[in-house]
């Protein structure tokens, strides 16, 4: 079974998926468009979360293409004429072989201890010539660029506490830095990748992502209520600037 630290906390995941979509969708769409995705492609979106990528893909491959979107929690995923929603654990579940022109997974393998096995499973679900696209974080670069010294310390404490929780739950914190190499090791061809570190200002999608993530694990963070409230203020204030997690992507074809 896969694990997902942020699932089943009783808190809504909607703000997290909204922040991910605002932060990452534009880059995802450019990357996937560059592969030539168009009418007729058969696509698999793994761990589709809030569904924004699956919905976009469904429009791009219509009318004759098809998108299968999976997740262990499908409550936000919508069936449409050319979209099949599958409640599916990518670790333990079976995938069809030789089936897809495009398999895309964003910030899913990061969480899964069996990530390299899953990657091979995704590869095998591609038809020959089909593309595997992974987008992942390397969480290690995040640094504070602008904040008062005590506030900067608080931001780094929250970062370190979050990373410890992720690590304990089986995430690989610098997985993003390894994805291109892992695609090559899996025997994929035409492999390339990119890595981007941004500046996230308080109130931006990136800082909203940090804030919503912290809210989801509030009970496990070693912070007083005042410290936690201050952290949320800092993540909303334009006076705060952090350098982001590195946003890494890699693609290769079978
Ligand atoms: C950080 S979210 C990313 C969501 C979406 N891919 C995005 O980038 O907006 C991780 C997603 O992976 C899903 N997930 C976690 N473990 C999974 C598993 N074993 N199989 C399928 N999906 C999984 C979670 O439910 C969640 O929707």
Coordinates of C-alpha atoms and ligand atoms in Angstrom, one line a residue:
X1 CA 0.0 0.0 0.0
X2 CA 1.1 3.6 -0.6
X3 CA 1.1 6.1 2.2
X4 CA 0.0 9.7 2.0
X5 CA 0.9 11.8 4.9
X6 CA -1.7 14.5 4.1
X7 CA -4.7 12.2 3.5
X8 CA -7.3 11.3 6.1
X9 CA -6.5 14.1 8.5
X10 CA -10.1 15.4 8.6
X11 CA -8.9 18.7 7.1
X12 CA -10.0 19.6 3.6
X13 CA -7.3 19.0 0.9
X14 CA -9.0 21.5 -1.4
X15 CA -6.7 24.5 -0.5
X16 CA -3.7 22.3 -1.1
X17 CA -4.8 21.1 -4.5
X18 CA -5.8 24.7 -5.4
X19 CA -2.3 25.9 -4.5
X20 CA -0.6 23.1 -6.5
X21 CA -2.7 23.8 -9.5
X22 CA -1.9 27.6 -9.4
X23 CA 1.7 26.9 -8.8
X24 CA 2.4 24.1 -11.2
X25 CA -0.3 23.7 -13.9
X26 CA 1.1 26.3 -16.3
X27 CA 4.6 24.6 -16.4
X28 CA 3.0 21.1 -16.6
X29 CA 0.9 22.1 -19.6
X30 CA 3.9 23.6 -21.5
X31 CA 6.0 20.5 -20.8
X32 CA 3.3 18.1 -21.9
X33 CA 2.4 20.2 -25.0
X34 CA 6.0 20.1 -26.1
X35 CA 5.7 16.3 -26.5
X36 CA 3.0 16.8 -29.1
X37 CA 0.0 15.6 -27.1
X38 CA -3.1 16.0 -29.3
X39 CA -6.4 14.5 -30.5
X40 CA -6.4 10.7 -30.1
X41 CA -3.7 10.2 -27.4
X42 CA -4.4 7.7 -24.6
X43 CA -3.2 9.2 -21.3
X44 CA -2.8 8.0 -17.8
X45 CA -2.8 10.6 -15.0
X46 CA -1.5 9.0 -11.8
X47 CA -2.5 10.4 -8.4
X48 CA -4.6 13.1 -10.1
X49 CA -5.5 14.8 -6.8
X50 CA -7.7 17.9 -7.6
X51 CA -8.1 16.8 -11.2
X52 CA -6.9 20.0 -13.0
X53 CA -4.3 18.2 -15.1
X54 CA -6.7 15.4 -16.1
X55 CA -9.4 17.9 -17.1
X56 CA -6.9 19.9 -19.2
X57 CA -5.6 16.7 -20.9
X58 CA -9.1 15.5 -21.7
X59 CA -9.7 18.7 -23.6
X60 CA -6.4 18.4 -25.5
X61 CA -6.9 14.8 -26.6
X62 CA -10.6 15.2 -27.5
X63 CA -12.6 14.1 -29.4
X64 CA -11.0 10.7 -30.0
X65 CA -8.4 10.5 -27.2
X66 CA -9.0 9.3 -23.6
X67 CA -7.7 10.0 -20.1
X68 CA -7.6 7.5 -17.3
X69 CA -7.1 9.4 -14.0
X70 CA -6.3 7.4 -10.8
X71 CA -5.9 8.2 -7.1
X72 CA -6.4 6.5 -3.8
X73 CA -8.9 9.4 -3.1
X74 CA -11.1 10.1 -6.1
X75 CA -13.5 12.5 -4.4
X76 CA -12.4 15.5 -6.5
X77 CA -12.0 13.7 -9.8
X78 CA -14.8 14.0 -12.4
X79 CA -15.8 11.4 -15.0
X80 CA -16.5 12.9 -18.5
X81 CA -17.1 11.5 -21.9
X82 CA -13.4 10.8 -22.4
X83 CA -12.3 10.6 -18.8
X84 CA -12.3 7.4 -16.7
X85 CA -11.8 7.9 -13.0
X86 CA -10.2 4.9 -11.1
X87 CA -9.8 4.5 -7.4
X88 CA -6.5 2.8 -7.6
X89 CA -3.3 2.5 -5.5
X90 CA -0.4 2.7 -7.9
X91 CA 1.8 0.7 -5.5
X92 CA -0.5 -2.4 -5.2
X93 CA -2.8 -2.0 -8.1
X94 CA -2.4 -3.5 -11.6
X95 CA -2.0 -1.3 -14.7
X96 CA -2.6 -2.5 -18.2
X97 CA 0.6 -3.1 -20.3
X98 CA 1.4 -1.3 -23.6
X99 CA -1.6 0.9 -23.2
X100 CA -0.8 4.6 -23.0
X101 CA 0.8 7.3 -25.2
X102 CA 1.4 9.4 -22.2
X103 CA 1.8 8.7 -18.5
X104 CA 2.0 11.7 -16.2
X105 CA 2.6 11.7 -12.4
X106 CA 3.2 14.9 -10.4
X107 CA 4.2 14.8 -6.8
X108 CA 3.1 11.2 -6.3
X109 CA 6.2 9.0 -6.4
X110 CA 7.9 11.5 -4.0
X111 CA 5.7 10.0 -1.2
X112 CA 6.0 6.3 -2.1
X113 CA 8.8 4.2 -0.6
X114 CA 8.3 1.8 -3.6
X115 CA 8.8 4.7 -6.1
X116 CA 11.4 2.9 -8.3
X117 CA 9.2 -0.1 -8.6
X118 CA 6.2 2.1 -9.4
X119 CA 8.3 3.9 -12.0
X120 CA 8.9 0.6 -13.8
X121 CA 5.3 -0.2 -13.6
X122 CA 4.4 3.1 -15.2
X123 CA 7.0 2.5 -17.9
X124 CA 5.5 -0.9 -18.7
X125 CA 2.1 0.7 -19.1
X126 CA 3.4 2.8 -22.0
X127 CA 3.0 1.6 -25.5
X128 CA 6.4 1.6 -27.4
X129 CA 7.2 5.3 -28.1
X130 CA 4.9 6.6 -25.4
X131 CA 6.1 9.2 -22.9
X132 CA 6.5 9.1 -19.2
X133 CA 6.6 12.5 -17.5
X134 CA 7.4 12.9 -13.8
X135 CA 7.3 16.2 -11.9
X136 CA 8.6 16.2 -8.4
X137 CA 10.1 18.4 -5.7
X138 CA 13.6 18.4 -4.4
X139 CA 12.7 19.9 -1.0
X140 CA 16.2 20.6 0.2
X141 CA 16.8 24.1 -1.3
X142 CA 14.1 26.0 0.5
X143 CA 15.7 29.0 2.3
X144 CA 14.4 32.3 3.7
X145 CA 15.4 35.3 1.6
X146 CA 13.5 38.0 3.3
X147 CA 12.0 38.1 6.9
X148 CA 13.1 39.4 10.3
X149 CA 15.7 37.0 11.9
X150 CA 13.2 35.5 14.4
X151 CA 10.7 35.0 11.7
X152 CA 13.3 33.4 9.4
X153 CA 14.1 31.0 12.2
X154 CA 10.5 30.1 12.6
X155 CA 10.0 29.4 8.9
X156 CA 13.1 27.1 8.9
X157 CA 11.8 25.3 12.0
X158 CA 8.5 24.6 10.3
X159 CA 10.3 23.5 7.1
X160 CA 12.5 21.1 9.1
X161 CA 9.6 19.7 11.1
X162 CA 7.6 19.2 7.9
X163 CA 10.5 17.5 6.2
X164 CA 11.0 15.2 9.2
X165 CA 7.4 14.2 9.0
X166 CA 7.6 13.5 5.3
X167 CA 10.8 11.5 5.8
X168 CA 9.2 9.4 8.5
X169 CA 6.3 8.7 6.3
X170 CA 8.6 7.3 3.6
X171 CA 9.0 10.3 1.2
X172 CA 12.3 10.9 -0.5
X173 CA 13.0 14.6 0.2
X174 CA 15.5 15.1 -2.7
X175 CA 13.7 12.6 -5.1
X176 CA 13.3 15.4 -7.7
X177 CA 17.1 15.6 -8.0
X178 CA 17.1 11.9 -9.0
X179 CA 14.3 11.5 -11.5
X180 CA 16.2 12.0 -14.7
X181 CA 18.8 9.5 -13.7
X182 CA 16.1 7.0 -12.7
X183 CA 14.3 7.3 -16.0
X184 CA 17.6 6.5 -17.7
X185 CA 18.2 3.6 -15.4
X186 CA 14.7 2.3 -16.3
X187 CA 15.8 2.1 -19.9
X188 CA 13.8 5.0 -21.3
X189 CA 15.0 6.9 -24.3
X190 CA 15.1 10.6 -25.2
X191 CA 15.4 11.4 -21.5
X192 CA 15.6 15.1 -20.5
X193 CA 14.8 17.1 -17.5
X194 CA 14.6 20.5 -15.9
X195 CA 15.0 22.0 -12.5
X196 CA 13.7 25.4 -11.4
X197 CA 14.1 27.3 -8.1
X198 CA 11.7 30.2 -7.8
X199 CA 11.2 33.0 -5.3
X200 CA 8.0 32.6 -3.4
X201 CA 6.6 35.7 -1.8
X202 CA 4.1 35.5 1.1
X203 CA 0.6 35.2 -0.4
X204 CA 1.9 33.5 -3.6
X205 CA 0.7 30.0 -4.6
X206 CA 4.0 28.6 -3.3
X207 CA 3.6 30.1 0.2
X208 CA -0.1 29.1 0.1
X209 CA 1.1 25.6 -0.5
X210 CA 3.5 25.8 2.5
X211 CA 0.8 27.2 4.7
X212 CA -1.9 24.7 3.7
X213 CA 0.6 21.8 4.1
X214 CA 1.4 23.0 7.6
X215 CA -2.3 23.2 8.5
X216 CA -2.8 19.6 7.4
X217 CA -0.2 18.4 9.9
X218 CA -0.7 21.1 12.5
X219 CA -1.2 18.6 15.3
X220 CA 2.2 17.0 14.7
X221 CA 4.2 20.3 14.5
X222 CA 6.2 21.1 17.6
X223 CA 4.9 24.8 17.7
X224 CA 2.8 26.8 20.2
X225 CA -0.4 28.3 18.8
X226 CA 1.2 31.7 18.7
X227 CA 4.1 30.4 16.7
X228 CA 1.8 28.6 14.3
X229 CA -0.4 31.7 13.9
X230 CA 2.8 33.8 13.2
X231 CA 3.9 31.2 10.6
X232 CA 0.5 31.6 8.8
X233 CA 0.8 35.4 8.9
X234 CA 4.3 35.2 7.4
X235 CA 3.2 32.9 4.6
X236 CA 0.5 35.5 3.8
X237 CA 2.7 38.6 4.1
X238 CA 4.3 40.1 0.9
X239 CA 7.3 41.0 3.2
X240 CA 8.3 37.4 3.3
X241 CA 10.3 35.8 0.5
X242 CA 11.6 32.3 0.4
X243 CA 13.5 30.5 -2.3
X244 CA 11.3 27.6 -3.3
X245 CA 11.6 23.8 -3.3
X246 CA 13.3 22.9 -6.6
X247 CA 10.6 22.0 -9.1
X248 CA 12.1 19.2 -11.1
X249 CA 10.7 17.4 -14.1
X250 CA 11.9 14.6 -16.3
X251 CA 10.6 12.8 -19.3
X252 CA 11.5 9.9 -21.4
X253 CA 10.0 7.5 -23.9
X254 CA 9.7 3.8 -24.0
Ligands
LIG1 C1 0.7 16.1 -3.6 S1 -0.7 15.4 -4.2 C2 -0.5 15.7 -6.0 C3 -1.8 15.8 -6.7 C4 -1.7 16.1 -8.2 N1 -0.9 15.1 -8.9 C5 -1.1 17.5 -8.4 O1 0.1 17.6 -8.7 O2 -1.8 18.4 -8.2 C6 -0.4 13.6 -4.2 C7 -1.5 12.8 -4.7 O3 -1.1 11.4 -4.8 C8 -2.2 10.6 -4.3 N2 -1.6 9.3 -3.9 C9 -0.9 9.1 -2.8 N3 -0.5 7.8 -2.7 C10 -1.0 7.2 -3.8 C11 -1.0 5.9 -4.3 N4 -0.4 4.9 -3.6 N5 -1.6 5.6 -5.5 C12 -2.3 6.6 -6.1 N6 -2.3 7.9 -5.7 C13 -1.7 8.2 -4.6 C14 -2.8 11.4 -3.2 O4 -4.1 11.0 -2.8 C15 -2.8 12.8 -3.8 O5 -3.9 13.1 -4.5

